[in-house]
Each structure stands twice: as C-alpha cells, then as structure tokens.
CSV table of C-alpha atoms in Angstrom, one decimal:
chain,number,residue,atom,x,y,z
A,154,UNK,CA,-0.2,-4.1,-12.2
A,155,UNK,CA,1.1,-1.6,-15.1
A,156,UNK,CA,3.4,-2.6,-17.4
A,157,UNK,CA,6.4,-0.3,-18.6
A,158,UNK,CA,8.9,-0.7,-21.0
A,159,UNK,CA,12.2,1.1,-21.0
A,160,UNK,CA,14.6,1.1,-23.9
A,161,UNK,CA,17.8,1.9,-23.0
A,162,UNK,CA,21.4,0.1,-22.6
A,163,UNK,CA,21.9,2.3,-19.2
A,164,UNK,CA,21.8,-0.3,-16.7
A,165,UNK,CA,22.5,1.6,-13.5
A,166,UNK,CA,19.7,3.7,-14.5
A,167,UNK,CA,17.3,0.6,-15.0
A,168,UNK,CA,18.4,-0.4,-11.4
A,169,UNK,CA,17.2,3.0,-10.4
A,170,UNK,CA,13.9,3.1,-11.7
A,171,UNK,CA,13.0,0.0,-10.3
A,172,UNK,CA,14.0,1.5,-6.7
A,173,UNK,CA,11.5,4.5,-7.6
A,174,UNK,CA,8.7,3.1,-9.7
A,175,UNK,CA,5.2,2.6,-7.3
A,176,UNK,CA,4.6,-0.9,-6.5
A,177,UNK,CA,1.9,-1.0,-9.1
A,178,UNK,CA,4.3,-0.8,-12.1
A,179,UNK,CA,6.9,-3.4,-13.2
A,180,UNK,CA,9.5,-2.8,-15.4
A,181,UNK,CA,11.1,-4.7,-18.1
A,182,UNK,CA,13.9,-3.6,-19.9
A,183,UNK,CA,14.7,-3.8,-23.9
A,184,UNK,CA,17.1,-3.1,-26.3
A,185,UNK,CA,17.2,-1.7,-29.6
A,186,UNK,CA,17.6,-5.0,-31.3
A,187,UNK,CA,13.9,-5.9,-29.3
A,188,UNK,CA,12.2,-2.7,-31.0
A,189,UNK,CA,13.1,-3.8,-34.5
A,190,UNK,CA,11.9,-7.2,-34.3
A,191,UNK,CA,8.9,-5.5,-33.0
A,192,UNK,CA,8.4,-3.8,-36.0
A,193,UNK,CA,6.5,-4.3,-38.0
A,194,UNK,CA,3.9,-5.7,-36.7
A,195,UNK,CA,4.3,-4.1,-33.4
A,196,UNK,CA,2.6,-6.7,-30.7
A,197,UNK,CA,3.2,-4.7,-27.2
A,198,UNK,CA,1.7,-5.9,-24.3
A,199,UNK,CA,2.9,-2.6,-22.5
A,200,UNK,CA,1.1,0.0,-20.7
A,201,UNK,CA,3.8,2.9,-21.0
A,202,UNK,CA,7.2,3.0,-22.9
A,203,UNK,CA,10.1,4.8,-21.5
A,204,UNK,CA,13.2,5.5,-24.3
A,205,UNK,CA,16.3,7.2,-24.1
A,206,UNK,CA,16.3,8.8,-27.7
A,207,UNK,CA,20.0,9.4,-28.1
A,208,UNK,CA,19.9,5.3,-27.9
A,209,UNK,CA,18.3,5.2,-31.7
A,210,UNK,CA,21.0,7.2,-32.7
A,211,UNK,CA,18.9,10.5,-33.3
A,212,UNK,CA,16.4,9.1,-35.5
A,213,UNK,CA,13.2,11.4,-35.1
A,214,UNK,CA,11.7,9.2,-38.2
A,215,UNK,CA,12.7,5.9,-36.2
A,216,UNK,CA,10.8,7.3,-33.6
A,217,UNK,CA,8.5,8.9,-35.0
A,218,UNK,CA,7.3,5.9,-36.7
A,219,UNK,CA,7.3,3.8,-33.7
A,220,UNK,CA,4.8,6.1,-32.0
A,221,UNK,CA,2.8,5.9,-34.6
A,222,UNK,CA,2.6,2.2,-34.6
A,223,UNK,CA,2.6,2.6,-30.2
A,224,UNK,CA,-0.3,4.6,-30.6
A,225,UNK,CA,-2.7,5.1,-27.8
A,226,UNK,CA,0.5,3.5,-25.7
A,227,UNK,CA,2.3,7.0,-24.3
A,228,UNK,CA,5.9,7.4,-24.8
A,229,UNK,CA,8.5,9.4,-22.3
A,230,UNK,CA,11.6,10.4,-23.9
A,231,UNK,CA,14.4,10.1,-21.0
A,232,UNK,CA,17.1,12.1,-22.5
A,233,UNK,CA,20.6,13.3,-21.0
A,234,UNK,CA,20.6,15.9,-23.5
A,235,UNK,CA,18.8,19.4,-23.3
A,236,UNK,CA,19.2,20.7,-26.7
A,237,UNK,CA,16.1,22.5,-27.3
A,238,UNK,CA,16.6,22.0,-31.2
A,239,UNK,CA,16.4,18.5,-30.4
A,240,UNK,CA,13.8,18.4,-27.7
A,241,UNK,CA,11.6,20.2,-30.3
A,242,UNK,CA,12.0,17.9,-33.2
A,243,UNK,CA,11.5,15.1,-30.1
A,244,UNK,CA,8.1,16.5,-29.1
A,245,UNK,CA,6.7,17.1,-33.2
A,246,UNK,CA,6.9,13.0,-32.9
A,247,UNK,CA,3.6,12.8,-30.7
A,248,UNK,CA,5.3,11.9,-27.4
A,249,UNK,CA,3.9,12.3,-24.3
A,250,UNK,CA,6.3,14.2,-22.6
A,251,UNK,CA,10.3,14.8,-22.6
A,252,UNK,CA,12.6,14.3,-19.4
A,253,UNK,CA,15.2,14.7,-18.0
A,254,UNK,CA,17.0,11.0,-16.9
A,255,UNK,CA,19.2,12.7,-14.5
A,256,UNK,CA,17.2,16.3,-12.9
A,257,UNK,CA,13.6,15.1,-13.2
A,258,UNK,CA,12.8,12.4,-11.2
A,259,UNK,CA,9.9,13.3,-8.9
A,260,UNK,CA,8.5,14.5,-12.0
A,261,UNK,CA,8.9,11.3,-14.3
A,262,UNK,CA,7.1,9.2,-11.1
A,263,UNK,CA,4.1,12.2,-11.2
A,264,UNK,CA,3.6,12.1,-14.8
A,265,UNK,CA,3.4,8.4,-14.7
A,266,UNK,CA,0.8,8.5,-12.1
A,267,UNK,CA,-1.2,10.9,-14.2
A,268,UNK,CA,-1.2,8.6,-17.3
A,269,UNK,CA,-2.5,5.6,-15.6
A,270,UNK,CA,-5.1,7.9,-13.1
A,271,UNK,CA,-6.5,8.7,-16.8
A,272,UNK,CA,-6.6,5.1,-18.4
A,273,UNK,CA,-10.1,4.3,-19.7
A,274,UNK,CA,-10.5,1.8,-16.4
A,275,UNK,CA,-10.5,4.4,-14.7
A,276,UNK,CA,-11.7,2.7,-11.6
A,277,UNK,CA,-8.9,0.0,-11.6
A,278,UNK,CA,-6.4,2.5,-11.9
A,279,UNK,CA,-7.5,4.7,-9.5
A,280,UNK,CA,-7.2,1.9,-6.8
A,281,UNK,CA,-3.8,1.1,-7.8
A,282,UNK,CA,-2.6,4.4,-7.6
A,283,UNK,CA,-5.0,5.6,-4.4
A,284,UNK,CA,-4.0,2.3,-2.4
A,285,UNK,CA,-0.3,0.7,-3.8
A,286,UNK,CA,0.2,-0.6,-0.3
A,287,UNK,CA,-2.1,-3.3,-0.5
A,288,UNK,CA,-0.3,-5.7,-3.1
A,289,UNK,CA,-1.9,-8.3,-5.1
A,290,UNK,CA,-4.6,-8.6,-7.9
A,291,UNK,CA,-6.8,-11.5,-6.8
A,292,UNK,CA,-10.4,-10.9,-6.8
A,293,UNK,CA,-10.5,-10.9,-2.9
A,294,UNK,CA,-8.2,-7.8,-3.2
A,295,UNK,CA,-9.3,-6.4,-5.9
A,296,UNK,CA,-12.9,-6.5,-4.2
A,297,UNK,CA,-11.1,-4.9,-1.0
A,298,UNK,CA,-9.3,-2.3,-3.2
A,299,UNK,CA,-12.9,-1.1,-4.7
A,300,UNK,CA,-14.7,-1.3,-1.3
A,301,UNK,CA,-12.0,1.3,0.7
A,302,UNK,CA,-11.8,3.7,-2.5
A,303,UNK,CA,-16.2,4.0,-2.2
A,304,UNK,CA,-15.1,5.2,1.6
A,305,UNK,CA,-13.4,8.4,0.2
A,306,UNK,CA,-16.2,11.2,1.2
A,307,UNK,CA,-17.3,8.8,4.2
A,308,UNK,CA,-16.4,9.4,7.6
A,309,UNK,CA,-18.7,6.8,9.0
A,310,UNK,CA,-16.9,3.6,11.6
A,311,UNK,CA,-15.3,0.9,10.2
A,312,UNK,CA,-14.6,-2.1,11.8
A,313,UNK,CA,-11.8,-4.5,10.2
A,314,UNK,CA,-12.5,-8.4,10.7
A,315,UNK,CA,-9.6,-10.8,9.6
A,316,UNK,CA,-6.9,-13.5,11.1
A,317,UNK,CA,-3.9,-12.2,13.1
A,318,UNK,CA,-1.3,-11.4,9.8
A,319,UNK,CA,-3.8,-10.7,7.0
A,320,UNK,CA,-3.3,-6.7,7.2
A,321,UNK,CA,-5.5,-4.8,8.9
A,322,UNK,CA,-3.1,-2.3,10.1
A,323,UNK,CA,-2.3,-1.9,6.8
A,324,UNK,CA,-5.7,-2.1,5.1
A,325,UNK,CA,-6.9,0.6,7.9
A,326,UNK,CA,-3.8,2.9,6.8
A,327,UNK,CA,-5.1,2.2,2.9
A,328,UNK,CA,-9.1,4.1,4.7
A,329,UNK,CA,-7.4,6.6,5.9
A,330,UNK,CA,-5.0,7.2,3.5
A,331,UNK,CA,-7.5,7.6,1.0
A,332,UNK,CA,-10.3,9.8,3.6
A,333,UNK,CA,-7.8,12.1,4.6
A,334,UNK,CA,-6.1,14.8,4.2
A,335,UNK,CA,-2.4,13.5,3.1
A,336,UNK,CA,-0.6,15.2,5.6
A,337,UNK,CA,-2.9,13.6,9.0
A,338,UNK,CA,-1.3,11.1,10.6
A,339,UNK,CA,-3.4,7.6,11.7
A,340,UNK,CA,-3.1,7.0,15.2
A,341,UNK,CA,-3.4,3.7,16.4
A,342,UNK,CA,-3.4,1.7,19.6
A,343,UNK,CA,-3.0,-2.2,20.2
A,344,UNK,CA,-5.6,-2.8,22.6
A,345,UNK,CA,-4.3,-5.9,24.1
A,346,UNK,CA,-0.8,-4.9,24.5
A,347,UNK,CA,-1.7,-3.4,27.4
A,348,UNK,CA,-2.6,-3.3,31.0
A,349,UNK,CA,-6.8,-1.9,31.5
A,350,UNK,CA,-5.5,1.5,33.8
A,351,UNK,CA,-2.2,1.9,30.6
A,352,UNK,CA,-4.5,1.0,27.9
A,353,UNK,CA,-7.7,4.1,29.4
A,354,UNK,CA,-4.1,6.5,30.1
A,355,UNK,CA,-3.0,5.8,26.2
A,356,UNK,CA,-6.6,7.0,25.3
A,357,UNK,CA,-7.3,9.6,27.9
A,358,UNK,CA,-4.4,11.5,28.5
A,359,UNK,CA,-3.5,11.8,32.1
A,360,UNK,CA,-3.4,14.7,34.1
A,361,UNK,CA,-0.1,15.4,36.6
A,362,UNK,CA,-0.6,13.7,39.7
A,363,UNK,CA,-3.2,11.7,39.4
A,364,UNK,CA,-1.8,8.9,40.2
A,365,UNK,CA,2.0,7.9,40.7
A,366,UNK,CA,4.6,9.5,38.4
A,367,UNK,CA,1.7,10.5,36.0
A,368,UNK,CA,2.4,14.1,33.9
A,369,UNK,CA,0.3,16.2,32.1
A,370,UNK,CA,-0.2,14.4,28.7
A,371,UNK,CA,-2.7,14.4,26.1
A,372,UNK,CA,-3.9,10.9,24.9
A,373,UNK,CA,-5.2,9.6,21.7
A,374,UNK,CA,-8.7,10.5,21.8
A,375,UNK,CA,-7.0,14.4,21.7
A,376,UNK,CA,-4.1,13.8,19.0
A,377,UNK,CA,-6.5,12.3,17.0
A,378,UNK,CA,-8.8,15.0,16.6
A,379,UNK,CA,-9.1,15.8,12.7
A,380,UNK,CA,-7.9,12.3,12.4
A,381,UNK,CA,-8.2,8.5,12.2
A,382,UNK,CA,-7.7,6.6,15.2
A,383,UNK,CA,-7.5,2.7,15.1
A,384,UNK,CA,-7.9,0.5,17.7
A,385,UNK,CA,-6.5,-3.1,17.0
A,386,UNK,CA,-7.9,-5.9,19.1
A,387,UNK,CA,-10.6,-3.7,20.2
A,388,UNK,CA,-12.6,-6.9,21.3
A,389,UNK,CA,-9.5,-7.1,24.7
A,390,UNK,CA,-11.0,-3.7,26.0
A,391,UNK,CA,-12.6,-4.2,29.5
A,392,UNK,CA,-15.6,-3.4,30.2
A,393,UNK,CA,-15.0,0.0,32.1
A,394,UNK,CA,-13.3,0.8,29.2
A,395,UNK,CA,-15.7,-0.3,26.9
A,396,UNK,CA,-18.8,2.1,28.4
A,397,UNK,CA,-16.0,5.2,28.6
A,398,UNK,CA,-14.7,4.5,24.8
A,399,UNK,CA,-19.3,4.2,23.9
A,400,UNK,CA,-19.9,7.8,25.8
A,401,UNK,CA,-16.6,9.4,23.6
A,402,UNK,CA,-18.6,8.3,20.4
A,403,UNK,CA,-21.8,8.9,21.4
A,404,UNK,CA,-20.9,12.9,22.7
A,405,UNK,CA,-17.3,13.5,21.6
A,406,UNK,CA,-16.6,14.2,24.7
A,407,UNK,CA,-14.3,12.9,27.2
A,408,UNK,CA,-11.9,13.9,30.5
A,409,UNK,CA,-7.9,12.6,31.0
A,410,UNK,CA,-7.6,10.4,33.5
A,411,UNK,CA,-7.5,12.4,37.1
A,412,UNK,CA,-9.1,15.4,35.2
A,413,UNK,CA,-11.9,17.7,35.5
A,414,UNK,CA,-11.9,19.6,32.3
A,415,UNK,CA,-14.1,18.3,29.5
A,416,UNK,CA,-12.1,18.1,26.0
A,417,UNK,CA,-14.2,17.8,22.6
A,418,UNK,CA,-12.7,15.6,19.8
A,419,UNK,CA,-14.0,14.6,16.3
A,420,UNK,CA,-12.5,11.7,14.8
A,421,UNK,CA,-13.1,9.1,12.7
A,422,UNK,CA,-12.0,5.2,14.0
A,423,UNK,CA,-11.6,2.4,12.4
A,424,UNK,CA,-11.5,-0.7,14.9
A,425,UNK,CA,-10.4,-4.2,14.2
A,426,UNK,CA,-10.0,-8.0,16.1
A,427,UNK,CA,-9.6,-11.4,15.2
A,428,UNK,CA,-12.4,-12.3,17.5
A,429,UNK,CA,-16.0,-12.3,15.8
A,430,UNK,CA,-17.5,-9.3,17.9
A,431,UNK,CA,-20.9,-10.6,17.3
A,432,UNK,CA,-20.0,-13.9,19.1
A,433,UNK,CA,-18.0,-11.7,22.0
A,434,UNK,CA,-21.5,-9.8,22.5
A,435,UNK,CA,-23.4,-13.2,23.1
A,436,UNK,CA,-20.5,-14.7,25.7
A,437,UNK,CA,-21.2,-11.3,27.0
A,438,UNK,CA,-18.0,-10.1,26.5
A,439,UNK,CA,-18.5,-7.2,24.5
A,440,UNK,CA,-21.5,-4.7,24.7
A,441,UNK,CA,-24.2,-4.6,22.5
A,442,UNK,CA,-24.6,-1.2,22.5
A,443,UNK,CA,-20.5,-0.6,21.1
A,444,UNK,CA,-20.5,-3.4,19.0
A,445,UNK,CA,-23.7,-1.2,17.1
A,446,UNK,CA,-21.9,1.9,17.5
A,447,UNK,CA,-18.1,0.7,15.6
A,448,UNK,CA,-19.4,-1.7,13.3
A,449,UNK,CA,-21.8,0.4,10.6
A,450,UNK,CA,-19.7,-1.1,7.9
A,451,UNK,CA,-17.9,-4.4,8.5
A,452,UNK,CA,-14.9,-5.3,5.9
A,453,UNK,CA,-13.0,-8.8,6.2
A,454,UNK,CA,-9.8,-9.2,5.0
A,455,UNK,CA,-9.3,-12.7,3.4
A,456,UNK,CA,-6.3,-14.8,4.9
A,457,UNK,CA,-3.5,-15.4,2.6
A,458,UNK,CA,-4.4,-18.8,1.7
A,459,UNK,CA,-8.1,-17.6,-0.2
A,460,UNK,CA,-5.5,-15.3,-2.3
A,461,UNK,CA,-2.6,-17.7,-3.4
A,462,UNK,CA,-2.3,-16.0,-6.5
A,463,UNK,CA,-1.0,-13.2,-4.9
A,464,UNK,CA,1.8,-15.1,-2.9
A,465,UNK,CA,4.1,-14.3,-5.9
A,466,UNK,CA,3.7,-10.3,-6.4
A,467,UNK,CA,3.7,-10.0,-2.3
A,468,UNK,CA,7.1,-11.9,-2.1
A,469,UNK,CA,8.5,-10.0,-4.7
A,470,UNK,CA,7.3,-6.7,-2.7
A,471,UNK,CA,9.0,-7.8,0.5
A,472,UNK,CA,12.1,-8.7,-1.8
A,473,UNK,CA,11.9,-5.2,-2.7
A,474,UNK,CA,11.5,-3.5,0.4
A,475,UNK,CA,14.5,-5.2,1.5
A,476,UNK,CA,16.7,-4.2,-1.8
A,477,UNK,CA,16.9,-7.5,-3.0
A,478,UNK,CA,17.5,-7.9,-6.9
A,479,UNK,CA,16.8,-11.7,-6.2
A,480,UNK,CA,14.3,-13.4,-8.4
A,481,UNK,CA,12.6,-16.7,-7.2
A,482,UNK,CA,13.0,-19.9,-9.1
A,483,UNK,CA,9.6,-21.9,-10.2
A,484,UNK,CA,10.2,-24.4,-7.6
A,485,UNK,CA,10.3,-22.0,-5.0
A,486,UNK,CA,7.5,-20.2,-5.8
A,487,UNK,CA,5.3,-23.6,-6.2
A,488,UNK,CA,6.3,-24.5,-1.9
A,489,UNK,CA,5.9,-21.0,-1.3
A,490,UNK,CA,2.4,-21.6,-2.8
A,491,UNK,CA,1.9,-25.1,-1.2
A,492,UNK,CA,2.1,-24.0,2.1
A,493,UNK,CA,-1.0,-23.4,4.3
A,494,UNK,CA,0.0,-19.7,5.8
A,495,UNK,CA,-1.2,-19.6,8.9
A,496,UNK,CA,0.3,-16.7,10.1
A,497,UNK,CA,-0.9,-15.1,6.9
A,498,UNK,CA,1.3,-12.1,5.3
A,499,UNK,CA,2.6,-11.5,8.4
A,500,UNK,CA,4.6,-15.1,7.8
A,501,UNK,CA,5.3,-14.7,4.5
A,502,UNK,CA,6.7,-11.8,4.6
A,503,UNK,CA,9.2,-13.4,7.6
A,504,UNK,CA,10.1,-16.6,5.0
A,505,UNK,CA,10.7,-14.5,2.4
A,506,UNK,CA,13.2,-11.9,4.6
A,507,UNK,CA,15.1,-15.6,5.7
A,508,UNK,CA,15.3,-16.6,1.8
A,509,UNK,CA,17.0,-13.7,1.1
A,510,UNK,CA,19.4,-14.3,3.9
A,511,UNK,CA,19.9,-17.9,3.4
A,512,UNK,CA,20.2,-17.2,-1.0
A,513,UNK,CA,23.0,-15.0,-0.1
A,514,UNK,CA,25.5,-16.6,-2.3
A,515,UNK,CA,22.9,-17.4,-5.4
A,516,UNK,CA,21.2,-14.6,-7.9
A,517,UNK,CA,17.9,-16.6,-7.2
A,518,UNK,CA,16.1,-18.4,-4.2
A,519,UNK,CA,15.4,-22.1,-4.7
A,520,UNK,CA,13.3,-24.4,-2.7
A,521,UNK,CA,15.5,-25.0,-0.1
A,522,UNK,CA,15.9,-21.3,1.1
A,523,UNK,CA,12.3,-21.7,1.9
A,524,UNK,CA,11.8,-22.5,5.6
A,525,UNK,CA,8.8,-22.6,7.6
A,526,UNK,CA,9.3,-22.5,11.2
C-alpha cells in the first residue's frame, strides 16, 4: 500500500479523493497545525503529499521550505486558484506538479500512478499499480502478485488451483488484465453450471436448427478469439466435451454445434477447479492428455486463512465498494481474524456487507455486527 498525505481543511474534498484514489493508496488527512509540529525535524512516513497551497496562506517560503525538508517525497499542489503568477512562484518551489482540485481529476489519479510506477521498487510498485484488484500484502499475495506480472509477454495455459471463494475469477481477470490489450474483454464460462449439450452450445455456438429452438449464434470459442477465455470448474466437463475442448487446442479449430463450417480461433485460456486435476486423471475422471495440454503453468491461490493478515485491508475494500465510511473497532477486527473462513473471501466479503447493515446506527462495527452464518 502507498501512503498519501493531504493537507487541507476541505473535507468534502477529502471524502472525494478517497472515492477516487486506486485501492493501493490510503489517505490520511492533516492540518496545518500537523505540518508545523512536523517541522523541524520532519519524520514523514508518507509516500506522496497532496496540499492545497492557499491553505498556508500563500507562503511560497513556507512551502518552499517544506519541500525542501519532503525531499525525495513529491508534492501536488491542489489549488482552486489559476493565477498563473501564482502557479509560477508555486512550481519555482520544486513541486511535482500543480492541479487543479476541481477540473483535473482523471489527471491527479494518472500523475499519481506515474509517481509510484517510477519508485525505486520498481517491481512492487508495478504490481500494485498493474493488479489493484487483488488486495492484500501478505507474502502469499505478494508472491501471487509477482508470479501473474512475469506472465505479461506470455500467452502460454494457465491453470488456477484454489478452494471455492479464494479468487480465481478474479486472480484470472488480474492474467488477463495484465496480457492484454486493455480494451479485450475475458470471457468466461462456469463449467458446472450447466447441463453437458448447454455447456458444448455455450462453447460452440450453435447453428439454426439444429436442434429445437436453436439460432444461429456464435459461442465462446469464436468471441474469444484475440482474447482470454476462462473456464471455471473445468474438472465438471464430460468426457465428450473434454476430447472436443483437447482438438480446439491442439488445431484451433472447431465447428458450432449442428454445423459444417470449420471456424479458426486463437485464444489464450486460463482454466481453474477446486478439484486436484491430477487426482481427477487417476479416478479417471479427467484425461491425461488435457490435463497436459491446460496445465503448463499451475498457480494456487492460498485460502484466506494462510493470509490473515490481509483480512483487515480486504474488509476495508469491501467497506469501500459498498460506500461505507465505517471503520472497524479492534475487537471486531480480532473475531473477524479468529474465524476459520471457510468459504474464503467469498465469505468475508458477505460478513462484512451484513456488518455494515447491522452497524447502521454506529460510525464503527463492533463485535457483535460480526455474524457467521
């Protein structure tokens, strides 16, 4: 997580940032009072500092001062005012850049971005900024972070392992997201949602009339061209589905259902079950000959109880998500953190949206909003 400071006495404004800041930055807010005591010696445990100049009264020595003692911390002036006398003096200080507060939002989030994407840890900043989807900064996801980003220039299968609830949707979103071009859309399909003929028509495509009420429609295997396509719960395919889904990799070739007309399609899936494929293949369950194809590189999510120490940033990112301002006392967070999870984030993310509900009437969630069901 990045740190940023923002020195101000606007509070709606505050309120606003936090809406639009990236997951991987948290805000805390200070006022001018915090700065002096600050100074000297200036002990900031900040990352980026965001002021609203006309807050010091005008000072371009105040400020240029505390720069100099920020220094290599960036600063971004958020200013109402556009006086370009003003903007100039601002800019003579050494500050990073000069917004803004009201017209240049989209820009304050990009130029943000760009300060952390060129931190010295490069690496670590890159996955925050690459992947902000996938909260938390235990090892296990830190680790998980690192392994999707070395997956950029690779188009090679994936195949997510993990308990029903740790994120594999979402970590698969996180592959494409950062192999593809921004604008593609991942295309997935739950495998066992649905019935063997539904579950080959989803892929397929069916052409009209082949059987009952079916239209012309193209299926996954054809949207997906270009693309990602996941298949969740790959390990519930049959087995007629299984040798059809083997030929599509092995030629990248395939016919809708009912049809005649070969279609091409080159795209790159990412499969994933809670079932340990190797163990379907020996129950002879699941061919030997897919299991090789989909699983070149195998990546296991960790359950949430291996990665406790993110319980707390992941609730607060639900609380978010929700537009909760809601903070969550100590004792709370220690039965949030005593619990065994076993429907993993999936369940958290549920007890945390029925805290909120039941805290309605309190600024903070205590231990009995918690409910496990």
């Amino acid at each position: 997580m990045f740190r940023l400071f923002y020195i101000d006495r606007d509070p709606d404004y505050y309120n606003d940032l936090i809406c639009w800041l990236p997951e991987y930055c948290t805000l805390h807010n200070l006022l001018l009072q915090d700065i002096e005591s600050r100074l000297p010696p200036l002990k900031w445990e900040t990352d980026i500092l965001l002021i609203n100049p006309e807050y010091t009264g005008h000072s371009v020595d105040f400020l240029s001062e505390l720069i100099e003692r920020l220094l290599p911390v960036p600063l971004i002036f958020l200013s109402d005012t556009t006086e370009l006398p003003f903007v100039v003096s601002l800019m003579k200080t050494g500050a990073h850049s000069f917004l803004n507060k009201r017209k240049d939002k989209s820009i304050l989030i990009e130029t943000i971005k760009q300060i952390i994407y060129n931190m010295p840890d490069h690496s670590d900043s890159e996955s925050e900024i690459l992947l902000p989807e996938l909260v938390g900064t235990s090892s296990h996801i830190q680790k998980l972070k690192k392994d999707i980003i070395r997956l950029r220039s690779s188009s090679i299968h994936i195949h997510l392992t993990g308990e029903t609830g740790t994120g594999k949707e979402m970590a698969a979103r996180a592959i494409h997201k950062c192999r593809s071009d921004q604008k593609k859309k991942l295309f997935a399909l739950n495998c066992g949602s649905l019935a063997e003929n539904l579950v080959e028509s989803e892929l397929f495509g069916t052409r009209k009339g082949a059987f009952t009420d079916a239209v012309e429609r193209a299926g996954l295997f054809e949207t997906a061209d270009g693309s990602t396509l996941m298949l969740d719960e790959v390990s519930e395919l049959s087995k007629t589905a299984q040798v059809k889904l083997l030929r599509v990799l092995e030629y990248g070739t395939f016919n809708r259902v009912g049809g005649t007309k070969e279609l091409k399609s080159d795209f790159q899936l990412i499969t994933a079950s809670n079932r340990n494929l190797r163990d379907e293949v020996s129950k002879g369950n699941f061919r030997e000959d897919l299991f090789y194809r989909i699983t070149t590189l195998i990546i296991n999510i960790p359950p949430l109880r291996a990665r406790k120490e993110d319980i707390g940033e992941l609730s607060r990112h639900f609380l978010k998500i929700n537009k909760s301002e809601r903070k969550i006392t100590a004792g709370a967070m220690n039965k949030l953190k005593d619990h065994s999870w076993p429907g993993n984030i999936r369940e958290l993310k549920q007890v945390i949206e029925r805290a909120d509900h039941f805290s309605w009437q309190n600024k903070a969630i205590e231990p009995k909003h918690i409910v496990f069901y």
